[in-house]
């Protein structure tokens, strides 16, 4: 049965729109695959270490010659790579922090991209579909004043497709701070519509993916 790798990265467990919409996708996925498997990583609750010199050099040293530090760092990367390789589909929930992704998600990417295996030409995960829920407090859509500040979806599309060879699809709930910031009060209807649309897309995309994987 299909396996879903679900990654959450918002620092907030309550009130996180990226977690909320990702949960909607996962719920529909599980409804479509009642006997399937979900591998879940909460990068806020259980953060991964940033890539170290030991982790990098371990890839170029025979296993028998690894130091204890290299051995531990390499084992973690092996575990993360195997999780990604096992997945028939990937779900990533991420907010936008300071115009880009959380450092916790960047750490996962750095750990899981292993050149000669998951990363680069001949990637072992090439073609795996990944759905990314990327929420943001404002709007960075085409034609908006801050369009050029968008380094979340733009970055993820490049790294997920260009380095891992994944097939990326985005769900983008916007204006999530409209109900928090008084100066955004006039945008609350748009925010609500964006949130509703994101949940609808999560359901429809999960169903469509189920059909695709069953074909």
Short mmCIF file of C-alpha atoms in Angstrom, two decimals:
data_model
loop_
_atom_site.label_atom_id
_atom_site.label_comp_id
_atom_site.label_asym_id
_atom_site.label_seq_id
_atom_site.Cartn_x
_atom_site.Cartn_y
_atom_site.Cartn_z
CA UNK A 1 0.00 0.00 0.00
CA UNK A 2 1.13 3.59 -0.62
CA UNK A 3 3.36 5.43 1.81
CA UNK A 4 3.06 9.16 2.52
CA UNK A 5 5.96 11.11 4.02
CA UNK A 6 4.41 14.04 5.92
CA UNK A 7 6.68 16.89 7.07
CA UNK A 8 5.45 19.77 9.26
CA UNK A 9 7.73 22.71 10.02
CA UNK A 10 5.70 25.52 11.59
CA UNK A 11 7.01 26.56 14.99
CA UNK A 12 3.39 26.83 16.16
CA UNK A 13 1.29 23.76 16.89
CA UNK A 14 -1.88 25.73 17.59
CA UNK A 15 -3.20 28.22 15.07
CA UNK A 16 -0.84 27.16 12.28
CA UNK A 17 -2.55 27.37 8.91
CA UNK A 18 0.12 25.29 7.16
CA UNK A 19 -0.39 22.50 9.70
CA UNK A 20 -4.16 22.83 9.45
CA UNK A 21 -4.29 22.56 5.65
CA UNK A 22 -1.68 19.80 5.57
CA UNK A 23 -3.82 17.89 8.08
CA UNK A 24 -6.79 18.19 5.71
CA UNK A 25 -4.69 16.71 2.89
CA UNK A 26 -3.47 13.90 5.13
CA UNK A 27 -7.00 13.12 6.36
CA UNK A 28 -8.22 12.71 2.78
CA UNK A 29 -5.11 10.72 1.87
CA UNK A 30 -5.79 8.32 4.74
CA UNK A 31 -9.44 8.03 3.69
CA UNK A 32 -8.29 7.06 0.21
CA UNK A 33 -5.61 4.69 1.55
CA UNK A 34 -6.99 3.15 4.78
CA UNK A 35 -4.30 0.47 4.73
CA UNK A 36 -1.51 2.86 3.76
CA UNK A 37 1.44 4.08 5.81
CA UNK A 38 2.24 7.61 6.95
CA UNK A 39 5.77 8.55 8.02
CA UNK A 40 5.49 11.75 10.04
CA UNK A 41 8.18 14.24 11.01
CA UNK A 42 7.41 17.32 13.06
CA UNK A 43 10.50 19.46 12.59
CA UNK A 44 9.46 21.88 15.35
CA UNK A 45 8.81 19.23 17.99
CA UNK A 46 11.77 17.10 16.94
CA UNK A 47 14.23 19.38 15.10
CA UNK A 48 17.04 17.96 13.04
CA UNK A 49 20.62 19.19 13.42
CA UNK A 50 21.99 21.45 10.75
CA UNK A 51 24.46 19.86 8.37
CA UNK A 52 27.91 19.57 9.94
CA UNK A 53 31.40 18.90 8.62
CA UNK A 54 31.14 15.36 10.03
CA UNK A 55 27.95 14.73 8.06
CA UNK A 56 29.47 16.06 4.84
CA UNK A 57 32.85 14.33 5.06
CA UNK A 58 31.29 10.99 6.04
CA UNK A 59 30.05 10.65 2.47
CA UNK A 60 33.63 10.67 1.18
CA UNK A 61 35.21 8.36 3.74
CA UNK A 62 34.85 4.55 3.84
CA UNK A 63 32.44 3.49 6.58
CA UNK A 64 35.18 1.51 8.32
CA UNK A 65 37.17 4.73 8.74
CA UNK A 66 34.34 6.87 10.13
CA UNK A 67 34.89 8.64 13.42
CA UNK A 68 32.11 8.18 15.99
CA UNK A 69 30.83 11.63 15.06
CA UNK A 70 30.83 10.82 11.34
CA UNK A 71 29.11 7.51 12.01
CA UNK A 72 26.27 9.17 13.92
CA UNK A 73 25.85 11.97 11.39
CA UNK A 74 25.87 9.54 8.47
CA UNK A 75 23.32 7.26 10.16
CA UNK A 76 20.88 10.15 10.49
CA UNK A 77 21.23 11.06 6.81
CA UNK A 78 20.71 7.41 5.89
CA UNK A 79 17.50 7.30 7.92
CA UNK A 80 16.13 10.47 6.34
CA UNK A 81 17.06 9.36 2.82
CA UNK A 82 15.42 5.98 3.36
CA UNK A 83 12.21 7.67 4.55
CA UNK A 84 12.10 9.75 1.39
CA UNK A 85 12.90 6.76 -0.81
CA UNK A 86 10.10 4.73 0.79
CA UNK A 87 7.53 7.43 0.08
CA UNK A 88 5.12 7.16 -2.83
CA UNK A 89 4.16 10.77 -2.14
CA UNK A 90 5.40 13.60 0.07
CA UNK A 91 3.44 16.28 1.95
CA UNK A 92 5.25 19.35 3.31
CA UNK A 93 3.61 21.98 5.49
CA UNK A 94 5.61 25.18 5.84
CA UNK A 95 5.00 28.79 6.83
CA UNK A 96 6.94 31.72 5.43
CA UNK A 97 9.36 33.23 7.95
CA UNK A 98 11.23 36.37 6.89
CA UNK A 99 10.28 35.76 3.25
CA UNK A 100 11.53 32.16 3.13
CA UNK A 101 11.17 28.73 4.75
CA UNK A 102 11.91 27.92 8.42
CA UNK A 103 15.47 26.88 9.18
CA UNK A 104 14.09 23.56 10.47
CA UNK A 105 12.88 22.69 6.98
CA UNK A 106 16.14 23.87 5.43
CA UNK A 107 17.96 21.52 7.82
CA UNK A 108 15.83 18.59 6.62
CA UNK A 109 16.55 19.46 3.00
CA UNK A 110 20.29 19.74 3.61
CA UNK A 111 20.33 16.40 5.41
CA UNK A 112 18.22 14.52 2.86
CA UNK A 113 19.90 15.80 -0.32
CA UNK A 114 22.77 13.37 -0.81
CA UNK A 115 24.59 13.87 -4.11
CA UNK A 116 24.93 10.57 -5.94
CA UNK A 117 21.88 9.16 -4.20
CA UNK A 118 18.80 11.32 -3.65
CA UNK A 119 20.37 14.46 -5.10
CA UNK A 120 21.52 15.25 -8.60
CA UNK A 121 21.43 13.19 -11.77
CA UNK A 122 19.95 9.74 -11.29
CA UNK A 123 18.15 10.69 -8.07
CA UNK A 124 16.60 7.69 -6.34
CA UNK A 125 13.48 9.76 -5.60
CA UNK A 126 13.03 11.35 -9.03
CA UNK A 127 9.39 11.63 -10.08
CA UNK A 128 7.94 11.32 -6.58
CA UNK A 129 5.01 13.75 -6.22
CA UNK A 130 5.27 16.31 -3.42
CA UNK A 131 2.47 18.59 -2.28
CA UNK A 132 3.67 21.70 -0.47
CA UNK A 133 1.34 23.75 1.72
CA UNK A 134 3.10 27.09 2.10
CA UNK A 135 1.16 29.59 4.20
CA UNK A 136 2.04 33.25 4.51
CA UNK A 137 0.76 36.15 6.59
CA UNK A 138 0.50 38.53 3.64
CA UNK A 139 0.34 38.14 -0.10
CA UNK A 140 3.29 37.70 -2.42
CA UNK A 141 1.29 36.83 -5.51
CA UNK A 142 2.11 38.16 -8.97
CA UNK A 143 1.33 41.85 -9.19
CA UNK A 144 1.41 42.50 -5.43
CA UNK A 145 3.85 45.02 -3.93
CA UNK A 146 5.93 42.26 -2.32
CA UNK A 147 5.98 39.82 -5.21
CA UNK A 148 9.78 40.07 -5.40
CA UNK A 149 10.12 39.11 -1.71
CA UNK A 150 8.79 35.57 -2.30
CA UNK A 151 11.60 33.16 -1.43
CA UNK A 152 9.53 30.29 -0.03
CA UNK A 153 7.67 28.72 -2.96
CA UNK A 154 10.30 29.92 -5.42
CA UNK A 155 13.12 28.33 -3.43
CA UNK A 156 11.24 25.10 -2.75
CA UNK A 157 10.31 24.64 -6.38
CA UNK A 158 13.94 24.97 -7.42
CA UNK A 159 15.45 22.74 -4.76
CA UNK A 160 12.77 20.04 -4.81
CA UNK A 161 12.73 19.74 -8.59
CA UNK A 162 16.30 20.74 -9.43
CA UNK A 163 18.11 18.79 -6.72
CA UNK A 164 15.77 15.91 -5.83
CA UNK A 165 13.85 15.56 -9.09
CA UNK A 166 10.48 15.60 -7.33
CA UNK A 167 7.23 16.68 -9.00
CA UNK A 168 6.00 19.68 -7.02
CA UNK A 169 2.47 20.99 -6.50
CA UNK A 170 1.67 23.96 -4.25
CA UNK A 171 -1.24 24.99 -2.05
CA UNK A 172 -0.82 28.61 -0.94
CA UNK A 173 -3.11 30.00 1.78
CA UNK A 174 -2.43 33.74 2.02
CA UNK A 175 -3.17 36.66 4.36
CA UNK A 176 -3.14 34.43 7.43
CA UNK A 177 -2.36 37.40 9.70
CA UNK A 178 -5.46 39.33 8.64
CA UNK A 179 -7.37 38.29 11.76
CA UNK A 180 -4.39 39.18 13.97
CA UNK A 181 -3.27 42.55 12.68
CA UNK A 182 -5.79 45.41 12.89
CA UNK A 183 -4.22 47.12 9.89
CA UNK A 184 -5.21 44.08 7.78
CA UNK A 185 -8.85 44.07 8.87
CA UNK A 186 -10.12 44.98 5.41
CA UNK A 187 -8.42 41.86 4.03
CA UNK A 188 -10.20 39.38 6.30
CA UNK A 189 -12.76 38.29 3.73
CA UNK A 190 -9.97 37.61 1.24
CA UNK A 191 -8.05 35.74 3.92
CA UNK A 192 -11.05 33.57 4.74
CA UNK A 193 -11.62 32.82 1.07
CA UNK A 194 -7.96 31.87 0.61
CA UNK A 195 -8.06 29.56 3.62
CA UNK A 196 -11.27 27.88 2.45
CA UNK A 197 -9.85 27.44 -1.03
CA UNK A 198 -6.67 25.92 0.40
CA UNK A 199 -8.66 23.27 2.29
CA UNK A 200 -10.69 22.51 -0.83
CA UNK A 201 -7.50 22.15 -2.86
CA UNK A 202 -6.01 19.88 -0.21
CA UNK A 203 -8.96 17.50 -0.52
CA UNK A 204 -9.07 17.57 -4.31
CA UNK A 205 -5.31 17.15 -4.71
CA UNK A 206 -5.22 14.23 -2.26
CA UNK A 207 -8.02 12.53 -4.20
CA UNK A 208 -6.33 13.17 -7.54
CA UNK A 209 -3.06 11.78 -6.23
CA UNK A 210 -4.84 8.65 -5.03
CA UNK A 211 -6.24 8.09 -8.52
CA UNK A 212 -2.82 8.65 -10.06
CA UNK A 213 -1.06 6.19 -7.76
CA UNK A 214 -3.76 3.58 -8.31
CA UNK A 215 -3.38 3.74 -12.10
#
